[in-house]
XYZ file of C-alpha atoms in Angstrom:
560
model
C -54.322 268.804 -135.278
C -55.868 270.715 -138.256
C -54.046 268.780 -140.733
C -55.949 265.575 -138.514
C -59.432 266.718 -138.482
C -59.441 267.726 -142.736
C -58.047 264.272 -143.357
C -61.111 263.214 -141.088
C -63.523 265.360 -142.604
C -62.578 264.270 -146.012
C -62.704 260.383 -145.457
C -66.333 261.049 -144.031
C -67.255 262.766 -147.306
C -66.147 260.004 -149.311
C -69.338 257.714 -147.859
C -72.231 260.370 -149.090
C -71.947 259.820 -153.106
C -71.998 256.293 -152.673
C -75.124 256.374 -150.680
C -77.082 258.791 -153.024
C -76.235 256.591 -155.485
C -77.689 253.166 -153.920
C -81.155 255.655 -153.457
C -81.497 257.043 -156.940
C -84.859 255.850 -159.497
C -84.278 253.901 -162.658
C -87.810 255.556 -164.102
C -85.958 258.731 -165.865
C -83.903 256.031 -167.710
C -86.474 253.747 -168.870
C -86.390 253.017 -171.970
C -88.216 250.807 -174.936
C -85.978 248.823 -176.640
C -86.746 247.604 -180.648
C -87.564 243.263 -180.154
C -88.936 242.404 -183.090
C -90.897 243.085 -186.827
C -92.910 241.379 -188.581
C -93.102 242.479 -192.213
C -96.789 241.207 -193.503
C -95.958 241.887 -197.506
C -97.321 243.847 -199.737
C -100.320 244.397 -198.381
C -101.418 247.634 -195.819
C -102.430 248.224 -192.743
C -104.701 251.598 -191.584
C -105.960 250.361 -187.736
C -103.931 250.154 -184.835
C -103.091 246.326 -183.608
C -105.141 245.458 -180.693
C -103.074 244.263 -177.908
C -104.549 242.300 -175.001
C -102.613 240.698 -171.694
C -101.923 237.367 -173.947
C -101.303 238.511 -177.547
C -101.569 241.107 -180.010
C -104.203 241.350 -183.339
C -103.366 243.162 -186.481
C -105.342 243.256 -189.852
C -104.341 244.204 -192.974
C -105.681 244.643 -196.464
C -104.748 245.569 -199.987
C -105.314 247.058 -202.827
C -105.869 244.493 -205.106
C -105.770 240.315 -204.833
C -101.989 240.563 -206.319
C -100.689 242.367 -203.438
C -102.126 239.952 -200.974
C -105.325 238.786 -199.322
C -106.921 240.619 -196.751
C -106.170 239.001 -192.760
C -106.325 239.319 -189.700
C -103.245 237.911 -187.241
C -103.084 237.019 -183.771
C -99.089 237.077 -182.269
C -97.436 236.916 -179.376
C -95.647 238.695 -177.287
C -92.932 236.877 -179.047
C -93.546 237.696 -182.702
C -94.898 234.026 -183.275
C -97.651 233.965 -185.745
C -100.539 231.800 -184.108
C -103.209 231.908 -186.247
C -104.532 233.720 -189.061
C -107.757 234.385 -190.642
C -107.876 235.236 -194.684
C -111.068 236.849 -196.707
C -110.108 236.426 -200.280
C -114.097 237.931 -201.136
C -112.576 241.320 -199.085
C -113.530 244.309 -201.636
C -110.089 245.814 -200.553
C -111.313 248.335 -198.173
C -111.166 246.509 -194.800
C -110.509 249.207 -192.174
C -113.069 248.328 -189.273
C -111.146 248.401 -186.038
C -110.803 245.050 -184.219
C -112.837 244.273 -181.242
C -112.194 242.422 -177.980
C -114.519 240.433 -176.279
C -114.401 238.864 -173.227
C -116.326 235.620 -172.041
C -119.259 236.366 -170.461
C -122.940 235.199 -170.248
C -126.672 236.680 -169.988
C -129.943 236.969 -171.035
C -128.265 236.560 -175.035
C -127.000 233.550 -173.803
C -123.101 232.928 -173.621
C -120.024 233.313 -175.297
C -116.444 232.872 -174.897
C -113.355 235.273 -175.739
C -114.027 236.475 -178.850
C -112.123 238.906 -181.608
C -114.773 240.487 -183.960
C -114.282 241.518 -187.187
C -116.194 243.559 -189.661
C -115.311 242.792 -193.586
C -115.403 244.860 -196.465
C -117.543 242.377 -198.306
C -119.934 242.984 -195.203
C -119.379 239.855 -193.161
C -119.549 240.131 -189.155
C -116.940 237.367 -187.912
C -116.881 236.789 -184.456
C -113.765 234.389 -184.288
C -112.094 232.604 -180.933
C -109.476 234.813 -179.831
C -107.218 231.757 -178.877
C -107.791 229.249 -182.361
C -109.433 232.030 -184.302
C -111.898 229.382 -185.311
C -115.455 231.174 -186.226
C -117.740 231.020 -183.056
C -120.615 233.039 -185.166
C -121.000 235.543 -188.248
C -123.323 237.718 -189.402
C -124.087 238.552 -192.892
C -124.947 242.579 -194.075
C -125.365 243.920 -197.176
C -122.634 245.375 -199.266
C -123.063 248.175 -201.761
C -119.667 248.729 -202.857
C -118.289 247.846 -199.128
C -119.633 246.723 -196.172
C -118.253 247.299 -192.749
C -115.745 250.069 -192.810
C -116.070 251.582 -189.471
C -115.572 251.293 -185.422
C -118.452 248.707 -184.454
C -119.732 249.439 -180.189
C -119.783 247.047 -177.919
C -121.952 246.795 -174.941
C -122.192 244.483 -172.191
C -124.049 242.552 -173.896
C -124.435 243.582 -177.509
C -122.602 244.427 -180.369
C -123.943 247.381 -182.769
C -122.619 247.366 -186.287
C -122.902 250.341 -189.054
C -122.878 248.831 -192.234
C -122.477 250.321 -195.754
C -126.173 251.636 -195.567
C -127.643 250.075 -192.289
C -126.864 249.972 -187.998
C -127.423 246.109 -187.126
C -127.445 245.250 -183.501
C -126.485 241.546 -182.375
C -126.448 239.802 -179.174
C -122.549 238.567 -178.483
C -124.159 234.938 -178.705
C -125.023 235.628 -182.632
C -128.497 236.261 -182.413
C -129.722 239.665 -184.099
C -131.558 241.967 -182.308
C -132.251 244.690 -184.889
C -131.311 246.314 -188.158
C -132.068 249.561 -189.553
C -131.776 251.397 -192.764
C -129.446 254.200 -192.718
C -127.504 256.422 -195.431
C -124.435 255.276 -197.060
C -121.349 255.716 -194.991
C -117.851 255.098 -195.297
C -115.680 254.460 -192.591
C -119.102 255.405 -190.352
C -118.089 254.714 -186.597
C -120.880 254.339 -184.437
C -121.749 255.936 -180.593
C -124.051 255.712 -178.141
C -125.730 258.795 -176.610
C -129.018 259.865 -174.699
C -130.831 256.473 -175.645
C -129.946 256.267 -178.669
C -126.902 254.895 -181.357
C -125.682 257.593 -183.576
C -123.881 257.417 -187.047
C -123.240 259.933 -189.920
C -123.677 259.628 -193.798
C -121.946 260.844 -197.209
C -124.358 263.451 -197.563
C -123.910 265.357 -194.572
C -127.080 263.264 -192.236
C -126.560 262.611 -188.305
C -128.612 259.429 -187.829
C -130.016 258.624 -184.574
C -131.163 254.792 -184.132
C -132.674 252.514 -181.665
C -134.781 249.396 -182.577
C -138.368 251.089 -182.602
C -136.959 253.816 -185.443
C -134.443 256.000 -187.702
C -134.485 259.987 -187.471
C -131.710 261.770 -189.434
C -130.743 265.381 -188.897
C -129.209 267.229 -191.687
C -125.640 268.863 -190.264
C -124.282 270.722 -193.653
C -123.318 269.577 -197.526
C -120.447 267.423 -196.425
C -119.162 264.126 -195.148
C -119.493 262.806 -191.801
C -117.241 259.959 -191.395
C -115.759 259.219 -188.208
C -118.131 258.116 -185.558
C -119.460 261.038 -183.497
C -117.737 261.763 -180.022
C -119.821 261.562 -176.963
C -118.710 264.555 -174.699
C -118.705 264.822 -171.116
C -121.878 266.985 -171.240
C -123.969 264.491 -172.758
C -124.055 266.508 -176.521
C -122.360 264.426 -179.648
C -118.821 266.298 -181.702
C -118.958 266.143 -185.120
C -116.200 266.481 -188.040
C -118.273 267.570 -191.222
C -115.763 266.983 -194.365
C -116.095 269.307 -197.310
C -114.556 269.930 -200.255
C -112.607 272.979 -198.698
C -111.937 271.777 -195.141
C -114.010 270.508 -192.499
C -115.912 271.893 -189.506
C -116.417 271.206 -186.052
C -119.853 271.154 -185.037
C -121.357 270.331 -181.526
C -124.748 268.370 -181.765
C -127.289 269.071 -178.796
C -128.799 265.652 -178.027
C -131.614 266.447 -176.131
C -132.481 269.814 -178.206
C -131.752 268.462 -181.148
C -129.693 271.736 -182.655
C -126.357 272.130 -184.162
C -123.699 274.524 -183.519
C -120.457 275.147 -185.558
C -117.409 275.628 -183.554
C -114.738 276.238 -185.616
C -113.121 275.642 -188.875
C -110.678 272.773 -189.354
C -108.269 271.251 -192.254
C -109.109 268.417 -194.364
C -109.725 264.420 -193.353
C -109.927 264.556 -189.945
C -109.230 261.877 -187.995
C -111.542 260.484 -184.780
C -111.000 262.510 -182.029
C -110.345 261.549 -178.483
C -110.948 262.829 -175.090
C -107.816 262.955 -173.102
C -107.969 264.399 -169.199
C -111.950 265.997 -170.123
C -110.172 267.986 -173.069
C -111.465 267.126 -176.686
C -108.135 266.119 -179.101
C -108.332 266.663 -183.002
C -106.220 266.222 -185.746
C -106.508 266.768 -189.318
C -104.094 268.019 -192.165
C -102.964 270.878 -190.938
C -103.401 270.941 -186.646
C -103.797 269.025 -183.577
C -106.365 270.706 -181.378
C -107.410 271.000 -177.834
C -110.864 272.271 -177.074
C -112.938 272.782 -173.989
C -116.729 271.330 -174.307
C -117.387 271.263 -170.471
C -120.762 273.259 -171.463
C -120.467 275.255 -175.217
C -116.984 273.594 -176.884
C -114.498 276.315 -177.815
C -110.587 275.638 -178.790
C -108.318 276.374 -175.936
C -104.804 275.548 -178.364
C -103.815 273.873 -181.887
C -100.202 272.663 -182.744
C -99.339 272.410 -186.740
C -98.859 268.767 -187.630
C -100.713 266.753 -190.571
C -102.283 263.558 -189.244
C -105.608 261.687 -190.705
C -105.578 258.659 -188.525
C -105.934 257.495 -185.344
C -105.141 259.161 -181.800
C -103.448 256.952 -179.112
C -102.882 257.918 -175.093
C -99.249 256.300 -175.353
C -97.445 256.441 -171.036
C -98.987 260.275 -170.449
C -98.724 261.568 -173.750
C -100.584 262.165 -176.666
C -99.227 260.218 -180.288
C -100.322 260.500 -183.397
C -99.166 258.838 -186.929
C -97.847 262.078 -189.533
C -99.267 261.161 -192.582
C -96.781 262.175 -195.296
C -93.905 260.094 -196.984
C -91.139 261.106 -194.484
C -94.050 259.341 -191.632
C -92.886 259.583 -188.359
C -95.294 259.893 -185.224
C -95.662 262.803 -183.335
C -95.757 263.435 -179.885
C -97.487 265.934 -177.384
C -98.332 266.758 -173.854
C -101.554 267.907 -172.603
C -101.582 270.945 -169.731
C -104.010 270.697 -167.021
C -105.330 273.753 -168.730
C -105.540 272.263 -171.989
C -102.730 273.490 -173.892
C -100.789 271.511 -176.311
C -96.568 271.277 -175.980
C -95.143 269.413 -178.665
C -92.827 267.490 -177.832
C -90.793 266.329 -180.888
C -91.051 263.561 -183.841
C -90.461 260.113 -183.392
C -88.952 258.804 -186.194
C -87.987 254.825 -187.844
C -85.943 253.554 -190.518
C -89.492 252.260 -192.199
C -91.414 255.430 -192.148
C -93.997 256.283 -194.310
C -97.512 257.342 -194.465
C -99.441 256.075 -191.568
C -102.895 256.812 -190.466
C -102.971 253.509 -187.552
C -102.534 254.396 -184.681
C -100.225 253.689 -182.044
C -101.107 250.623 -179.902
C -99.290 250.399 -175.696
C -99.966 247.884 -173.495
C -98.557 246.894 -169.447
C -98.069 243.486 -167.986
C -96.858 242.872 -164.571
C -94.829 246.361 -164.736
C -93.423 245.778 -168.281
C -94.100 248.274 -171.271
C -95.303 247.206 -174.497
C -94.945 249.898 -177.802
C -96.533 248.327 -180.968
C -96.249 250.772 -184.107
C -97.410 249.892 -187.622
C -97.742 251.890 -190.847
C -99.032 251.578 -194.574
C -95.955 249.853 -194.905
C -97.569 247.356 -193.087
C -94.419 246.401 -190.994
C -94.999 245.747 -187.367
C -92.872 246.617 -184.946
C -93.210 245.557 -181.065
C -90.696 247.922 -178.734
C -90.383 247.199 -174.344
C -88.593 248.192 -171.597
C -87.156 245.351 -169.521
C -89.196 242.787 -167.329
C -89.037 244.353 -164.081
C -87.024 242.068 -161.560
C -89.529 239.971 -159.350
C -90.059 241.667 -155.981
C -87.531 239.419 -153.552
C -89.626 237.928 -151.081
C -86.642 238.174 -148.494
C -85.797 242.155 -150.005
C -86.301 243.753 -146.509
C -83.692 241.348 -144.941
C -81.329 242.681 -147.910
C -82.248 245.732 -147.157
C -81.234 245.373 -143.501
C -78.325 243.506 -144.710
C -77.228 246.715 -146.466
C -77.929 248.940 -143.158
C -75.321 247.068 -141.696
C -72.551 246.627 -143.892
C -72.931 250.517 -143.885
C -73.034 251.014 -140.000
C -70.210 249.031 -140.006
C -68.345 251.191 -142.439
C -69.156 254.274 -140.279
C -67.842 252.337 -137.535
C -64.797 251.995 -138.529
C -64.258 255.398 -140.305
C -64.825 256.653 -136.745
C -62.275 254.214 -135.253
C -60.116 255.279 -137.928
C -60.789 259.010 -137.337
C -60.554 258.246 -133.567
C -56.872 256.411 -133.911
C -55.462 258.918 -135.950
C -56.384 261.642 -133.832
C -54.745 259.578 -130.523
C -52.028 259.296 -133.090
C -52.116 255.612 -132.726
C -51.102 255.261 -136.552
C -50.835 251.719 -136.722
C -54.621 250.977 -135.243
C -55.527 253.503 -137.718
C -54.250 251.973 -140.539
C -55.728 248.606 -139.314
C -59.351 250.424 -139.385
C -58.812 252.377 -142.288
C -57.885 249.050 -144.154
C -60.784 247.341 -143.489
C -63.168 250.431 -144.346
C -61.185 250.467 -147.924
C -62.375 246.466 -148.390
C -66.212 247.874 -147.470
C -65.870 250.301 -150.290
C -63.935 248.754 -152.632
C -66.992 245.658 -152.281
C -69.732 248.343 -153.743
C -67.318 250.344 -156.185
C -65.691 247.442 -157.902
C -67.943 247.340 -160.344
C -67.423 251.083 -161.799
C -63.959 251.181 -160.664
C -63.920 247.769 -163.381
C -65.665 250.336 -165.884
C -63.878 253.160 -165.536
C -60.508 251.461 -165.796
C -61.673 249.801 -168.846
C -62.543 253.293 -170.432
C -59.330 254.459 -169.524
C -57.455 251.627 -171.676
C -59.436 251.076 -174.530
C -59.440 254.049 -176.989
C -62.131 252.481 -179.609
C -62.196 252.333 -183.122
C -64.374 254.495 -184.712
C -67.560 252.486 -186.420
C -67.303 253.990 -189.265
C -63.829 252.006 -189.784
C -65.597 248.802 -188.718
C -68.171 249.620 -191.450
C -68.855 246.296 -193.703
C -69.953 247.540 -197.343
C -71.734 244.316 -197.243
C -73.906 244.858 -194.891
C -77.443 246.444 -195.479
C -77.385 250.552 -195.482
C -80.716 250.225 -192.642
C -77.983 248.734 -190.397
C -75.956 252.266 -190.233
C -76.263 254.282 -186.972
C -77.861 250.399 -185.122
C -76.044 248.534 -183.258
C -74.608 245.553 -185.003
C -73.659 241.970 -183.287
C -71.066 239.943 -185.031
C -70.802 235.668 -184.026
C -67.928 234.151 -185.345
C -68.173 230.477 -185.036
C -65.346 228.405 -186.159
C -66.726 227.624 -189.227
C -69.314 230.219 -189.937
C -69.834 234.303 -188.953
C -73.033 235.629 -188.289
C -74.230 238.937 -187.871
C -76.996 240.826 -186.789
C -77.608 244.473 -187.240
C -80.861 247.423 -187.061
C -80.662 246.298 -183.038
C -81.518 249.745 -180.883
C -81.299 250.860 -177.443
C -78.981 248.653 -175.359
C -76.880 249.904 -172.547
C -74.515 246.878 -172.440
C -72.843 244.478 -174.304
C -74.984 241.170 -172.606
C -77.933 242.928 -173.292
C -76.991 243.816 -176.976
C -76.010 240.124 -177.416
C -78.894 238.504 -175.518
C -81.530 240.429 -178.002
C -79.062 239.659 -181.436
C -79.089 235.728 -180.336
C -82.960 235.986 -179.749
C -82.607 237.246 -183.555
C -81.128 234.349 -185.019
C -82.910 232.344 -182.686
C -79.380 231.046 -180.787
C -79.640 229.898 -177.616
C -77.063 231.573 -175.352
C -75.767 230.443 -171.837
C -74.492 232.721 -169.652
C -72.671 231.855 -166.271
C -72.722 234.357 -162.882
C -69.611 235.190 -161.314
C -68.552 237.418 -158.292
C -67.230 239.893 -161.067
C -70.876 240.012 -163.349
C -72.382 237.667 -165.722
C -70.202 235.593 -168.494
C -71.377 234.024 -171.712
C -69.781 230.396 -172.162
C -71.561 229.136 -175.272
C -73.466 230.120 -177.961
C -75.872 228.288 -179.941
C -74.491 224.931 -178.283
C -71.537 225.507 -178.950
C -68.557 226.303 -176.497
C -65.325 225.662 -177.842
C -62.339 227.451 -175.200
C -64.870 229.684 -174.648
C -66.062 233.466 -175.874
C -64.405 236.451 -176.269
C -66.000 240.213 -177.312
C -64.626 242.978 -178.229
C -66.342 246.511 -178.781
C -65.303 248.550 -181.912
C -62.273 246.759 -182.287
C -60.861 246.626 -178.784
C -61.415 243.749 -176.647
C -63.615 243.585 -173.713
C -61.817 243.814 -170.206
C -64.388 243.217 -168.220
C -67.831 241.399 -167.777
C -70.557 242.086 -170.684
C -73.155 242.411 -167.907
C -70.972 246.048 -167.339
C -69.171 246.863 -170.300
C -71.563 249.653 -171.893
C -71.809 249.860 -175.663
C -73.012 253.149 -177.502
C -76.249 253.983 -180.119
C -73.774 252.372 -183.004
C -71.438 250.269 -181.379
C -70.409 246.884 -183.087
C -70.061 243.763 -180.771
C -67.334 240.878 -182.055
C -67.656 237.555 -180.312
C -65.604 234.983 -181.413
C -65.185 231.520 -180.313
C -61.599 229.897 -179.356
């Protein structure tokens, strides 16, 4: 009898993995895999791309006409180029942040969705964000450069620091005001306590509005980026010197200046992130409290000059050095700093854009770019559409596994009447419910028990380019031609791995469903007696919707 209820006990026991498993969250495993670059030459680019729900903007410039013209790009989400915009007058410093604006209408009149973009040569383009067509510009004047900083955008307006002037424009075109200013470079510009404010090369806070100009002398230094409105209504300010920099906090309403603390050299703009201030310059990221009087709360060592980015809860910033790289950190609800590690890419290099993220209909979008001026767009997977029937699944499910317990207990039952023949009956049918939710790792597992894989490093082609070593690599061989594709990253499975090398080569793939997983059938048009794969030199056993593939792994399909 004891003997009985163990055997009992155990085939009850056997049910509870296999329904923890059917519950568990894909989140934790989420991850961005590498679609596609788009190398734009020899040029560089210093701003992050501006990503909206339809495409993605990116401008570059250059050092000189013989490295390439100074644009601005508008993609898609599918690395087609739609249109692009050239300024061959550029005076090679163009490194104004793009603008978005929507359609919209008032008293300025109306206007429909519009990119703007300021120019080194001190044109204000406003172009159509679908054709890229010029809707308006706006001439400034250039001494040296123009535009080289963050422009503001209202509701209704657009305000503008120029090499040595703030213009303000309605978003039909029509200006509204322009005042004289000191020179700036790279001189962003905010808006605070009824007024706009922007710094100078000699040290000068500038407060504007239409009726006047007041400037405030902050210290013998630079003021570059634009100042940072904090929560309490006073400005931050990042005053460049020839030894460093320094923090200072700007009192709008008083009018006084107080330094906060020493910091390293070319800061970048800060951001705030959760009502904590974030800094970075050549030697720290900081976190400081400015609820009333700022004060640090933490710093982390890292060397970054560029732009912040808010990246899916944590904090990312470009490392400006030659190994590149982007760093990552998390914020504390107290405001402490935890680094988190460094992301690294077989193009790093100095960067100072920052790092652009974007979410449509549940799907994450990663867009990095560096001086290299290589873009690179990274996602997770499209999330399935929501089933419009899924509860009826759902109950479908309930049932094939209240019938299961049924007849475990039937089972249980029989054997303990030691009616061994009923038993076996039930237990028969409760192996065919199991088997019909397992056969899909029991397919895997077998199929790791068989195959005992080359190593890559055997598979290795000396022909192939060194950036390919440690990606996964997708070989095609046609019957009269072999293809490969290599530098792919972060597939699970071999469909997956082969569905993003086709969209590389730009082959059309079709793939066939089965009661055993997914099956390709023809590749680029062509089918021959089919398709078969094989993983590191030992062929596949199984459907490529299951068989998993590692970091390096090198996929062989050939036709027969």
């Amino acid at each position: 009898m004891r003997k009985n209820l163990i055997l009992v006990a155990l085939i009850a026991i056997i049910l509870l993995p296999f329904n923890q498993a059917e519950i568990s969250s894909d989140v934790e495993d989420e991850v961005l895999s590498f679609q596609w670059n788009i190398d734009f030459g020899e040029v560089y680019v210093s701003t992050k791309p501006l990503a909206t729900t339809e495409n993605i903007y990116v401008r570059t410039s250059s050092s000189s006409l013989a490295q390439g013209v100074a644009s601005v790009y508008s993609i898609s989400y599918d690395g087609v180029e739609n249109w692009r915009v050239e300024n061959s007058n550029s005076t090679m410093s163009d490194l104004s942040p793009l603008a978005f604006v929507n359609s919209g209408n008032g008293a300025c009149g109306e206007w429909p969705d519009m990119l703007l973009v300021g120019w080194s040569d001190g044109l204000l383009q406003a172009l159509n964000s679908d054709s890229g067509e010029v809707v308006w510009q706006h001439y400034t004047e250039t001494r040296g450069w123009g535009i080289t900083g963050n422009m503001l955008v209202e509701e209704e307006t657009v305000t503008v620091p120029t090499r040595n002037s703030v213009d303000q424009l309605c978003l039909n075109g029509d200006l509204l005001f322009s005042q004289d200013v000191g020179y700036g470079w790279r001189n962003g510009i905010t808006y605070a306590a009824g007024y706009y404010w922007t710094g100078d090369e000699v040290g000068n806070l500038w407060s504007i509005n239409s009726a006047g100009v007041v400037n405030y002398s902050i210290g013998d230094g630079k003021l570059r980026h634009s100042p940072l409105h904090l929560p309490n209504g006073d400005l931050l300010l990042h005053l460049q010197t020839s030894i460093g920099s320094t923090i200072f906090q700007f009192d709008t309403q008083l009018n006084t200046v107080t330094a906060i603390t020493e910091s390293g050299f070319s800061p970048g703009k800060p951001i705030v992130v959760d009502g904590y201030i974030i800094t970075t310059d050549s030697q720290h990221v900081t976190s400081l409290n400015c609820a009333s009087q700022c004060y640090v709360v933490d710093f982390e060592p890292f060397h970054s000059n560029g732009e912040i980015s808010e990246v899916f809860g944590k904090i990312v910033l470009p490392r400006n050095t030659v190994e590149g790289g982007y760093g990552q950190f998390s914020l504390a609800p107290n405001g402490e700093l935890e680094t988190l590690g460094l992301a690294t890419y077989s193009d790093d290099w100095y960067g100072t854009a920052g790092v652009e993220s974007q979410i449509i209909d549940g799907q994450k979008f990663l867009l990095l770019v560096n001086d290299n001026a290589n873009l690179k767009l990274y996602s997770t997977d499209a999330p399935k559409p929501i089933d419009a029937d899924g509860s009826e699944h759902q109950w479908d499910t309930i049932l094939v596994l209240l019938c299961a317990l049924v007849l475990i207990s039937a089972t249980s039952i029989n054997i303990l009447r030691e009616r061994f023949q009923s038993a076996f009956k039930f237990f028969i049918l409760f192996c065919t419910v199991l088997l019909y939710f397992t056969l899909g790792d029991v397919i895997q597992s077998w199929s790791e028990l068989i195959n005992d894989e080359t190593p890559t490093s055997e598979i290795w082609n000396d022909e192939w380019p060194e950036e390919w070593l440690g990606t996964q690599i997708v070989i095609f061989e046609f019957a009269d031609q072999t293809v490969v594709s290599g530098g792919l990253l972060d597939h699970d499975t071999v469909l997956s791995l082969t569905e993003a090398a086709a969209e590389q080569q730009g082959f059309e793939i079709e793939i066939v469903d089965s009661s055993l997983g997914k099956y390709l059938v023809s590749i680029d048009g062509r089918a021959g007696e089919g398709w078969e794969y094989s993983v590191n030199g030992q062929p596949g056993v199984m459907s490529a919707e299951y068989s998993t593939v590692e970091s390096d792994s090198v996929i062989s399909w050939i036709q027969l």
